[in-house]
mmCIF file with all atom_site columns, C-alpha atoms in Angstrom:
data_model
loop_
_atom_site.group_PDB
_atom_site.id
_atom_site.type_symbol
_atom_site.label_atom_id
_atom_site.label_alt_id
_atom_site.label_comp_id
_atom_site.label_asym_id
_atom_site.label_entity_id
_atom_site.label_seq_id
_atom_site.pdbx_PDB_ins_code
_atom_site.Cartn_x
_atom_site.Cartn_y
_atom_site.Cartn_z
_atom_site.occupancy
_atom_site.B_iso_or_equiv
_atom_site.pdbx_formal_charge
_atom_site.auth_seq_id
_atom_site.auth_comp_id
_atom_site.auth_asym_id
_atom_site.auth_atom_id
_atom_site.pdbx_PDB_model_num
ATOM 1   C CA . UNK A 1 1   ? 20.793  34.433 -26.544 1.00 44.00 ? 1206 UNK A CA 1
ATOM 2   C CA . UNK A 1 2   ? 19.999  38.221 -26.751 1.00 52.00 ? 1207 UNK A CA 1
ATOM 3   C CA . UNK A 1 3   ? 18.137  39.666 -23.643 1.00 54.00 ? 1208 UNK A CA 1
ATOM 4   C CA . UNK A 1 4   ? 16.310  42.549 -24.071 1.00 53.00 ? 1209 UNK A CA 1
ATOM 5   C CA . UNK A 1 5   ? 15.267  44.871 -21.133 1.00 54.00 ? 1210 UNK A CA 1
ATOM 6   C CA . UNK A 1 6   ? 12.184  47.032 -21.447 1.00 50.00 ? 1211 UNK A CA 1
ATOM 7   C CA . UNK A 1 7   ? 12.362  46.811 -25.371 1.00 53.00 ? 1212 UNK A CA 1
ATOM 8   C CA . UNK A 1 8   ? 16.316  47.256 -25.150 1.00 56.00 ? 1213 UNK A CA 1
ATOM 9   C CA . UNK A 1 9   ? 18.839  44.996 -26.640 1.00 53.00 ? 1214 UNK A CA 1
ATOM 10  C CA . UNK A 1 10  ? 21.561  43.589 -24.122 1.00 51.00 ? 1215 UNK A CA 1
ATOM 11  C CA . UNK A 1 11  ? 25.176  44.437 -25.158 1.00 47.00 ? 1216 UNK A CA 1
ATOM 12  C CA . UNK A 1 12  ? 26.609  40.731 -24.794 1.00 45.00 ? 1217 UNK A CA 1
ATOM 13  C CA . UNK A 1 13  ? 25.716  37.648 -26.899 1.00 43.00 ? 1218 UNK A CA 1
ATOM 14  C CA . UNK A 1 14  ? 25.580  35.429 -23.832 1.00 41.00 ? 1219 UNK A CA 1
ATOM 15  C CA . UNK A 1 15  ? 23.558  36.175 -21.026 1.00 44.00 ? 1220 UNK A CA 1
ATOM 16  C CA . UNK A 1 16  ? 25.191  36.009 -17.974 1.00 47.00 ? 1221 UNK A CA 1
ATOM 17  C CA . UNK A 1 17  ? 24.203  39.147 -16.273 1.00 56.00 ? 1222 UNK A CA 1
ATOM 18  C CA . UNK A 1 18  ? 21.097  41.055 -17.454 1.00 60.00 ? 1223 UNK A CA 1
ATOM 19  C CA . UNK A 1 19  ? 22.154  44.637 -17.432 1.00 60.00 ? 1224 UNK A CA 1
ATOM 20  C CA . UNK A 1 20  ? 20.323  47.777 -19.044 1.00 63.00 ? 1225 UNK A CA 1
ATOM 21  C CA . UNK A 1 21  ? 22.840  49.971 -20.838 1.00 67.00 ? 1226 UNK A CA 1
ATOM 22  C CA . UNK A 1 22  ? 25.740  48.432 -18.413 1.00 66.00 ? 1227 UNK A CA 1
ATOM 23  C CA . UNK A 1 23  ? 23.773  48.624 -15.070 1.00 67.00 ? 1228 UNK A CA 1
ATOM 24  C CA . UNK A 1 24  ? 22.517  45.582 -13.481 1.00 68.00 ? 1229 UNK A CA 1
ATOM 25  C CA . UNK A 1 25  ? 18.745  45.744 -13.970 1.00 67.00 ? 1230 UNK A CA 1
ATOM 26  C CA . UNK A 1 26  ? 15.732  44.479 -12.150 1.00 67.00 ? 1231 UNK A CA 1
ATOM 27  C CA . UNK A 1 27  ? 13.299  45.717 -14.981 1.00 73.00 ? 1232 UNK A CA 1
ATOM 28  C CA . UNK A 1 28  ? 11.017  43.059 -17.023 1.00 80.00 ? 1233 UNK A CA 1
ATOM 29  C CA . UNK A 1 29  ? 13.115  40.904 -19.134 1.00 80.00 ? 1234 UNK A CA 1
ATOM 30  C CA . UNK A 1 30  ? 12.106  39.544 -22.582 1.00 82.00 ? 1235 UNK A CA 1
ATOM 31  C CA . UNK A 1 31  ? 13.830  36.968 -24.963 1.00 82.00 ? 1236 UNK A CA 1
ATOM 32  C CA . UNK A 1 32  ? 13.101  36.319 -28.300 1.00 83.00 ? 1237 UNK A CA 1
ATOM 33  C CA . UNK A 1 33  ? 11.726  39.651 -29.172 1.00 83.00 ? 1238 UNK A CA 1
ATOM 34  C CA . UNK A 1 34  ? 12.435  43.285 -28.731 1.00 82.00 ? 1239 UNK A CA 1
ATOM 35  C CA . UNK A 1 35  ? 8.906   44.171 -27.853 1.00 84.00 ? 1240 UNK A CA 1
ATOM 36  C CA . UNK A 1 36  ? 8.430   45.365 -24.297 1.00 83.00 ? 1241 UNK A CA 1
ATOM 37  C CA . UNK A 1 37  ? 7.767   42.501 -21.657 1.00 83.00 ? 1242 UNK A CA 1
ATOM 38  C CA . UNK A 1 38  ? 4.616   42.850 -19.545 1.00 84.00 ? 1243 UNK A CA 1
ATOM 39  C CA . UNK A 1 39  ? 6.276   40.446 -16.844 1.00 82.00 ? 1244 UNK A CA 1
ATOM 40  C CA . UNK A 1 40  ? 9.468   39.998 -15.224 1.00 79.00 ? 1245 UNK A CA 1
ATOM 41  C CA . UNK A 1 41  ? 10.472  37.163 -17.360 1.00 81.00 ? 1246 UNK A CA 1
ATOM 42  C CA . UNK A 1 42  ? 8.482   36.860 -20.783 1.00 83.00 ? 1247 UNK A CA 1
ATOM 43  C CA . UNK A 1 43  ? 9.960   34.317 -23.402 1.00 84.00 ? 1248 UNK A CA 1
ATOM 44  C CA . UNK A 1 44  ? 8.530   35.081 -27.122 1.00 84.00 ? 1249 UNK A CA 1
ATOM 45  C CA . UNK A 1 45  ? 8.552   32.745 -30.359 1.00 83.00 ? 1250 UNK A CA 1
ATOM 46  C CA . UNK A 1 46  ? 6.384   33.150 -33.307 1.00 79.00 ? 1251 UNK A CA 1
ATOM 47  C CA . UNK A 1 47  ? 5.432   29.657 -33.289 1.00 79.00 ? 1252 UNK A CA 1
ATOM 48  C CA . UNK A 1 48  ? 5.561   28.183 -29.883 1.00 79.00 ? 1253 UNK A CA 1
ATOM 49  C CA . UNK A 1 49  ? 7.399   28.997 -26.713 1.00 81.00 ? 1254 UNK A CA 1
ATOM 50  C CA . UNK A 1 50  ? 9.176   27.196 -23.802 1.00 82.00 ? 1255 UNK A CA 1
ATOM 51  C CA . UNK A 1 51  ? 10.914  27.339 -20.698 1.00 84.00 ? 1256 UNK A CA 1
ATOM 52  C CA . UNK A 1 52  ? 12.909  24.184 -19.720 1.00 83.00 ? 1257 UNK A CA 1
ATOM 53  C CA . UNK A 1 53  ? 14.538  23.799 -16.423 1.00 85.00 ? 1258 UNK A CA 1
ATOM 54  C CA . UNK A 1 54  ? 16.718  20.522 -16.406 1.00 84.00 ? 1259 UNK A CA 1
ATOM 55  C CA . UNK A 1 55  ? 19.098  19.352 -13.502 1.00 85.00 ? 1260 UNK A CA 1
ATOM 56  C CA . UNK A 1 56  ? 22.569  17.853 -14.085 1.00 83.00 ? 1261 UNK A CA 1
ATOM 57  C CA . UNK A 1 57  ? 22.248  14.065 -13.466 1.00 84.00 ? 1262 UNK A CA 1
ATOM 58  C CA . UNK A 1 58  ? 23.589  11.373 -15.674 1.00 86.00 ? 1263 UNK A CA 1
ATOM 59  C CA . UNK A 1 59  ? 19.397  10.972 -16.520 1.00 84.00 ? 1264 UNK A CA 1
ATOM 60  C CA . UNK A 1 60  ? 18.596  14.349 -16.540 1.00 84.00 ? 1265 UNK A CA 1
ATOM 61  C CA . UNK A 1 61  ? 14.842  15.447 -15.006 1.00 85.00 ? 1266 UNK A CA 1
ATOM 62  C CA . UNK A 1 62  ? 13.253  18.543 -16.576 1.00 85.00 ? 1267 UNK A CA 1
ATOM 63  C CA . UNK A 1 63  ? 10.223  20.744 -16.519 1.00 85.00 ? 1268 UNK A CA 1
ATOM 64  C CA . UNK A 1 64  ? 8.839   22.642 -19.146 1.00 86.00 ? 1269 UNK A CA 1
ATOM 65  C CA . UNK A 1 65  ? 6.529   25.337 -19.602 1.00 87.00 ? 1270 UNK A CA 1
ATOM 66  C CA . UNK A 1 66  ? 5.096   26.173 -22.876 1.00 85.00 ? 1271 UNK A CA 1
ATOM 67  C CA . UNK A 1 67  ? 2.779   27.659 -25.102 1.00 84.00 ? 1272 UNK A CA 1
ATOM 68  C CA . UNK A 1 68  ? 2.022   25.895 -28.155 1.00 78.00 ? 1273 UNK A CA 1
ATOM 69  C CA . UNK A 1 69  ? 1.296   26.960 -31.872 1.00 73.00 ? 1274 UNK A CA 1
ATOM 70  C CA . UNK A 1 70  ? -2.075  24.718 -31.286 1.00 76.00 ? 1275 UNK A CA 1
ATOM 71  C CA . UNK A 1 71  ? -3.653  27.402 -29.424 1.00 81.00 ? 1276 UNK A CA 1
ATOM 72  C CA . UNK A 1 72  ? -2.712  25.625 -25.757 1.00 82.00 ? 1277 UNK A CA 1
ATOM 73  C CA . UNK A 1 73  ? -0.464  25.958 -22.860 1.00 86.00 ? 1278 UNK A CA 1
ATOM 74  C CA . UNK A 1 74  ? 0.995   23.648 -20.688 1.00 89.00 ? 1279 UNK A CA 1
ATOM 75  C CA . UNK A 1 75  ? 3.293   22.361 -17.865 1.00 91.00 ? 1280 UNK A CA 1
ATOM 76  C CA . UNK A 1 76  ? 4.965   18.981 -17.763 1.00 89.00 ? 1281 UNK A CA 1
ATOM 77  C CA . UNK A 1 77  ? 8.142   16.823 -18.699 1.00 87.00 ? 1282 UNK A CA 1
ATOM 78  C CA . UNK A 1 78  ? 9.654   15.757 -21.595 1.00 83.00 ? 1283 UNK A CA 1
ATOM 79  C CA . UNK A 1 79  ? 11.520  12.898 -20.056 1.00 84.00 ? 1284 UNK A CA 1
ATOM 80  C CA . UNK A 1 80  ? 9.710   9.737  -18.175 1.00 87.00 ? 1285 UNK A CA 1
ATOM 81  C CA . UNK A 1 81  ? 9.924   11.103 -14.886 1.00 88.00 ? 1286 UNK A CA 1
ATOM 82  C CA . UNK A 1 82  ? 6.950   11.711 -12.598 1.00 91.00 ? 1287 UNK A CA 1
ATOM 83  C CA . UNK A 1 83  ? 5.784   15.534 -12.273 1.00 93.00 ? 1288 UNK A CA 1
ATOM 84  C CA . UNK A 1 84  ? 4.418   16.671 -8.756  1.00 93.00 ? 1289 UNK A CA 1
ATOM 85  C CA . UNK A 1 85  ? 2.470   19.836 -7.305  1.00 92.00 ? 1290 UNK A CA 1
ATOM 86  C CA . UNK A 1 86  ? 3.605   20.646 -3.752  1.00 91.00 ? 1291 UNK A CA 1
ATOM 87  C CA . UNK A 1 87  ? 1.935   22.925 -1.431  1.00 92.00 ? 1292 UNK A CA 1
ATOM 88  C CA . UNK A 1 88  ? 3.430   23.924 1.840   1.00 91.00 ? 1293 UNK A CA 1
ATOM 89  C CA . UNK A 1 89  ? 6.538   21.956 0.685   1.00 88.00 ? 1294 UNK A CA 1
ATOM 90  C CA . UNK A 1 90  ? 4.940   18.712 0.666   1.00 90.00 ? 1295 UNK A CA 1
ATOM 91  C CA . UNK A 1 91  ? 4.196   16.769 -2.677  1.00 91.00 ? 1296 UNK A CA 1
ATOM 92  C CA . UNK A 1 92  ? 0.032   16.327 -2.757  1.00 94.00 ? 1297 UNK A CA 1
ATOM 93  C CA . UNK A 1 93  ? -0.526  15.500 -6.448  1.00 95.00 ? 1298 UNK A CA 1
ATOM 94  C CA . UNK A 1 94  ? 1.705   13.152 -8.369  1.00 95.00 ? 1299 UNK A CA 1
ATOM 95  C CA . UNK A 1 95  ? 1.296   12.386 -12.443 1.00 96.00 ? 1300 UNK A CA 1
ATOM 96  C CA . UNK A 1 96  ? 3.391   9.596  -13.379 1.00 95.00 ? 1301 UNK A CA 1
ATOM 97  C CA . UNK A 1 97  ? 4.796   8.964  -16.833 1.00 92.00 ? 1302 UNK A CA 1
ATOM 98  C CA . UNK A 1 98  ? 2.373   6.075  -17.588 1.00 93.00 ? 1303 UNK A CA 1
ATOM 99  C CA . UNK A 1 99  ? -0.207  8.732  -16.894 1.00 94.00 ? 1304 UNK A CA 1
ATOM 100 C CA . UNK A 1 100 ? -1.452  7.629  -13.374 1.00 96.00 ? 1305 UNK A CA 1
ATOM 101 C CA . UNK A 1 101 ? -2.365  10.619 -11.092 1.00 97.00 ? 1306 UNK A CA 1
ATOM 102 C CA . UNK A 1 102 ? -2.065  10.301 -7.300  1.00 96.00 ? 1307 UNK A CA 1
ATOM 103 C CA . UNK A 1 103 ? -3.335  12.495 -4.597  1.00 96.00 ? 1308 UNK A CA 1
ATOM 104 C CA . UNK A 1 104 ? -1.650  11.854 -1.369  1.00 93.00 ? 1309 UNK A CA 1
ATOM 105 C CA . UNK A 1 105 ? 0.564   9.170  -2.833  1.00 95.00 ? 1310 UNK A CA 1
ATOM 106 C CA . UNK A 1 106 ? 3.826   9.598  -5.045  1.00 94.00 ? 1311 UNK A CA 1
ATOM 107 C CA . UNK A 1 107 ? 3.229   5.935  -6.584  1.00 95.00 ? 1312 UNK A CA 1
ATOM 108 C CA . UNK A 1 108 ? -0.195  5.593  -8.011  1.00 96.00 ? 1313 UNK A CA 1
ATOM 109 C CA . UNK A 1 109 ? -0.781  2.213  -9.556  1.00 96.00 ? 1314 UNK A CA 1
ATOM 110 C CA . UNK A 1 110 ? -4.345  2.650  -10.796 1.00 96.00 ? 1315 UNK A CA 1
ATOM 111 C CA . UNK A 1 111 ? -5.197  5.703  -13.748 1.00 97.00 ? 1316 UNK A CA 1
ATOM 112 C CA . UNK A 1 112 ? -6.655  7.634  -10.115 1.00 96.00 ? 1317 UNK A CA 1
ATOM 113 C CA . UNK A 1 113 ? -5.441  7.033  -6.618  1.00 95.00 ? 1318 UNK A CA 1
ATOM 114 C CA . UNK A 1 114 ? -6.464  8.814  -3.495  1.00 94.00 ? 1319 UNK A CA 1
ATOM 115 C CA . UNK A 1 115 ? -4.739  7.892  -0.354  1.00 93.00 ? 1320 UNK A CA 1
ATOM 116 C CA . UNK A 1 116 ? -5.171  9.589  3.071   1.00 90.00 ? 1321 UNK A CA 1
ATOM 117 C CA . UNK A 1 117 ? -6.753  8.678  6.437   1.00 88.00 ? 1322 UNK A CA 1
ATOM 118 C CA . UNK A 1 118 ? -10.186 9.363  5.004   1.00 87.00 ? 1323 UNK A CA 1
ATOM 119 C CA . UNK A 1 119 ? -9.861  9.211  1.318   1.00 90.00 ? 1324 UNK A CA 1
ATOM 120 C CA . UNK A 1 120 ? -13.207 10.373 -0.373  1.00 90.00 ? 1325 UNK A CA 1
ATOM 121 C CA . UNK A 1 121 ? -14.376 11.442 -3.948  1.00 91.00 ? 1326 UNK A CA 1
ATOM 122 C CA . UNK A 1 122 ? -17.283 13.606 -3.997  1.00 90.00 ? 1327 UNK A CA 1
ATOM 123 C CA . UNK A 1 123 ? -19.352 14.917 -6.810  1.00 89.00 ? 1328 UNK A CA 1
ATOM 124 C CA . UNK A 1 124 ? -21.437 17.979 -6.458  1.00 87.00 ? 1329 UNK A CA 1
ATOM 125 C CA . UNK A 1 125 ? -23.566 19.819 -9.031  1.00 84.00 ? 1330 UNK A CA 1
ATOM 126 C CA . UNK A 1 126 ? -23.569 23.430 -9.236  1.00 83.00 ? 1331 UNK A CA 1
ATOM 127 C CA . UNK A 1 127 ? -26.426 23.975 -7.228  1.00 79.00 ? 1332 UNK A CA 1
ATOM 128 C CA . UNK A 1 128 ? -23.796 22.619 -4.124  1.00 75.00 ? 1333 UNK A CA 1
ATOM 129 C CA . UNK A 1 129 ? -26.071 19.254 -3.444  1.00 74.00 ? 1334 UNK A CA 1
ATOM 130 C CA . UNK A 1 130 ? -24.286 16.252 -3.068  1.00 69.00 ? 1335 UNK A CA 1
ATOM 131 C CA . UNK A 1 131 ? -24.814 13.368 -5.551  1.00 84.00 ? 1336 UNK A CA 1
ATOM 132 C CA . UNK A 1 132 ? -22.414 10.883 -5.185  1.00 92.00 ? 1337 UNK A CA 1
ATOM 133 C CA . UNK A 1 133 ? -19.678 10.271 -2.196  1.00 92.00 ? 1338 UNK A CA 1
ATOM 134 C CA . UNK A 1 134 ? -17.351 7.080  -2.589  1.00 94.00 ? 1339 UNK A CA 1
ATOM 135 C CA . UNK A 1 135 ? -14.925 6.554  0.097   1.00 93.00 ? 1340 UNK A CA 1
ATOM 136 C CA . UNK A 1 136 ? -13.300 5.053  3.315   1.00 91.00 ? 1341 UNK A CA 1
ATOM 137 C CA . UNK A 1 137 ? -15.005 5.791  6.511   1.00 85.00 ? 1342 UNK A CA 1
ATOM 138 C CA . UNK A 1 138 ? -11.957 6.502  8.450   1.00 79.00 ? 1343 UNK A CA 1
ATOM 139 C CA . UNK A 1 139 ? -10.691 2.789  8.400   1.00 75.00 ? 1344 UNK A CA 1
ATOM 140 C CA . UNK A 1 140 ? -14.199 1.056  9.004   1.00 86.00 ? 1345 UNK A CA 1
ATOM 141 C CA . UNK A 1 141 ? -14.652 0.135  5.607   1.00 91.00 ? 1346 UNK A CA 1
ATOM 142 C CA . UNK A 1 142 ? -15.750 1.691  2.158   1.00 94.00 ? 1347 UNK A CA 1
ATOM 143 C CA . UNK A 1 143 ? -18.992 3.504  1.442   1.00 94.00 ? 1348 UNK A CA 1
ATOM 144 C CA . UNK A 1 144 ? -20.949 4.661  -1.651  1.00 94.00 ? 1349 UNK A CA 1
ATOM 145 C CA . UNK A 1 145 ? -23.838 7.114  -0.688  1.00 93.00 ? 1350 UNK A CA 1
ATOM 146 C CA . UNK A 1 146 ? -26.047 8.489  -3.390  1.00 92.00 ? 1351 UNK A CA 1
ATOM 147 C CA . UNK A 1 147 ? -28.904 11.455 -2.930  1.00 89.00 ? 1352 UNK A CA 1
ATOM 148 C CA . UNK A 1 148 ? -31.464 12.686 -5.189  1.00 84.00 ? 1353 UNK A CA 1
ATOM 149 C CA . UNK A 1 149 ? -32.400 16.732 -6.095  1.00 81.00 ? 1354 UNK A CA 1
ATOM 150 C CA . UNK A 1 150 ? -33.543 17.140 -2.356  1.00 82.00 ? 1355 UNK A CA 1
ATOM 151 C CA . UNK A 1 151 ? -29.892 16.212 -1.217  1.00 82.00 ? 1356 UNK A CA 1
ATOM 152 C CA . UNK A 1 152 ? -31.422 13.386 0.684   1.00 86.00 ? 1357 UNK A CA 1
ATOM 153 C CA . UNK A 1 153 ? -29.637 10.248 0.424   1.00 88.00 ? 1358 UNK A CA 1
ATOM 154 C CA . UNK A 1 154 ? -31.458 7.685  -1.299  1.00 89.00 ? 1359 UNK A CA 1
ATOM 155 C CA . UNK A 1 155 ? -28.889 4.726  -1.746  1.00 90.00 ? 1360 UNK A CA 1
ATOM 156 C CA . UNK A 1 156 ? -26.252 3.788  1.063   1.00 92.00 ? 1361 UNK A CA 1
ATOM 157 C CA . UNK A 1 157 ? -24.027 1.018  0.589   1.00 93.00 ? 1362 UNK A CA 1
ATOM 158 C CA . UNK A 1 158 ? -21.714 0.260  3.694   1.00 93.00 ? 1363 UNK A CA 1
ATOM 159 C CA . UNK A 1 159 ? -18.917 -2.668 4.008   1.00 93.00 ? 1364 UNK A CA 1
ATOM 160 C CA . UNK A 1 160 ? -19.681 -2.242 7.417   1.00 90.00 ? 1365 UNK A CA 1
ATOM 161 C CA . UNK A 1 161 ? -22.624 -1.571 9.634   1.00 87.00 ? 1366 UNK A CA 1
ATOM 162 C CA . UNK A 1 162 ? -25.990 -0.636 7.684   1.00 90.00 ? 1367 UNK A CA 1
ATOM 163 C CA . UNK A 1 163 ? -26.999 -0.356 4.085   1.00 91.00 ? 1368 UNK A CA 1
ATOM 164 C CA . UNK A 1 164 ? -30.077 0.856  2.483   1.00 90.00 ? 1369 UNK A CA 1
ATOM 165 C CA . UNK A 1 165 ? -32.201 1.869  -0.122  1.00 88.00 ? 1370 UNK A CA 1
ATOM 166 C CA . UNK A 1 166 ? -34.596 5.005  0.239   1.00 87.00 ? 1371 UNK A CA 1
ATOM 167 C CA . UNK A 1 167 ? -37.474 4.859  -2.083  1.00 78.00 ? 1372 UNK A CA 1
ATOM 168 C CA . UNK A 1 168 ? -38.087 3.193  -5.345  1.00 77.00 ? 1373 UNK A CA 1
ATOM 169 C CA . UNK A 1 169 ? -38.096 -0.483 -6.168  1.00 81.00 ? 1374 UNK A CA 1
ATOM 170 C CA . UNK A 1 170 ? -34.677 -2.738 -6.181  1.00 81.00 ? 1375 UNK A CA 1
ATOM 171 C CA . UNK A 1 171 ? -34.708 -5.574 -9.054  1.00 82.00 ? 1376 UNK A CA 1
ATOM 172 C CA . UNK A 1 172 ? -32.344 -8.201 -9.098  1.00 83.00 ? 1377 UNK A CA 1
ATOM 173 C CA . UNK A 1 173 ? -31.936 -9.753 -13.051 1.00 85.00 ? 1378 UNK A CA 1
ATOM 174 C CA . UNK A 1 174 ? -35.333 -7.528 -13.402 1.00 85.00 ? 1379 UNK A CA 1
ATOM 175 C CA . UNK A 1 175 ? -35.376 -4.493 -15.709 1.00 82.00 ? 1380 UNK A CA 1
ATOM 176 C CA . UNK A 1 176 ? -38.750 -3.042 -13.924 1.00 84.00 ? 1381 UNK A CA 1
ATOM 177 C CA . UNK A 1 177 ? -39.110 -4.100 -10.580 1.00 83.00 ? 1382 UNK A CA 1
ATOM 178 C CA . UNK A 1 178 ? -42.558 -4.158 -8.981  1.00 82.00 ? 1383 UNK A CA 1
ATOM 179 C CA . UNK A 1 179 ? -40.980 -4.406 -5.128  1.00 76.00 ? 1384 UNK A CA 1
#
C-alpha cells in the first residue's frame, strides 16, 4: 500500500505510520491516487472504492463504506451480521441479514418493527397535515387515525374506548353505501 500525503508519495511500501517527508503528519491522506486529498482520509479507485473494518473473531464481522461504479454509495456488511446505527452510545436502528428492520429493537421479527413505550407510525404530507397514524396508546391498545385535508380526524378506530367515522357513508359488503 502506498499512502499519499497532500499529493506526495510516502517512502515505505507498508503503511505503519504515515509520514510527510519523514515527519509524522496530521495532513490529509489519499490512498489509491497521487491527487491531493480533499478530506482527512480519502480512498480512490477508478471503478469502485471501499473501506472495510473487520474484527479478529473466528466468525468475523465487518463494516464497509463503498462507492460503486454503478453510481451509488452505501454502508453495510458483507457478512451475515446485523447492521446497527447508534446515537448516544445506544443502538436505535437495526437491520438484520434477512432484511428485517427494527427501531427500538435489535431482533425485529417483521420487515419493519417499532418497539417503544408508545410506538407510533405517522404519515405526514408536505403541508405538515397528519394524514394517518397507527400505533399503541401507552399500553391501552392499538389505534388507527385517518384525517382529511383540513386535518380533521374522519376515521378513528380503537381497540379500546371509542371508535367513529366522521362524515361519509360506511358500507359492509357494499361498494356504494347510501347510509
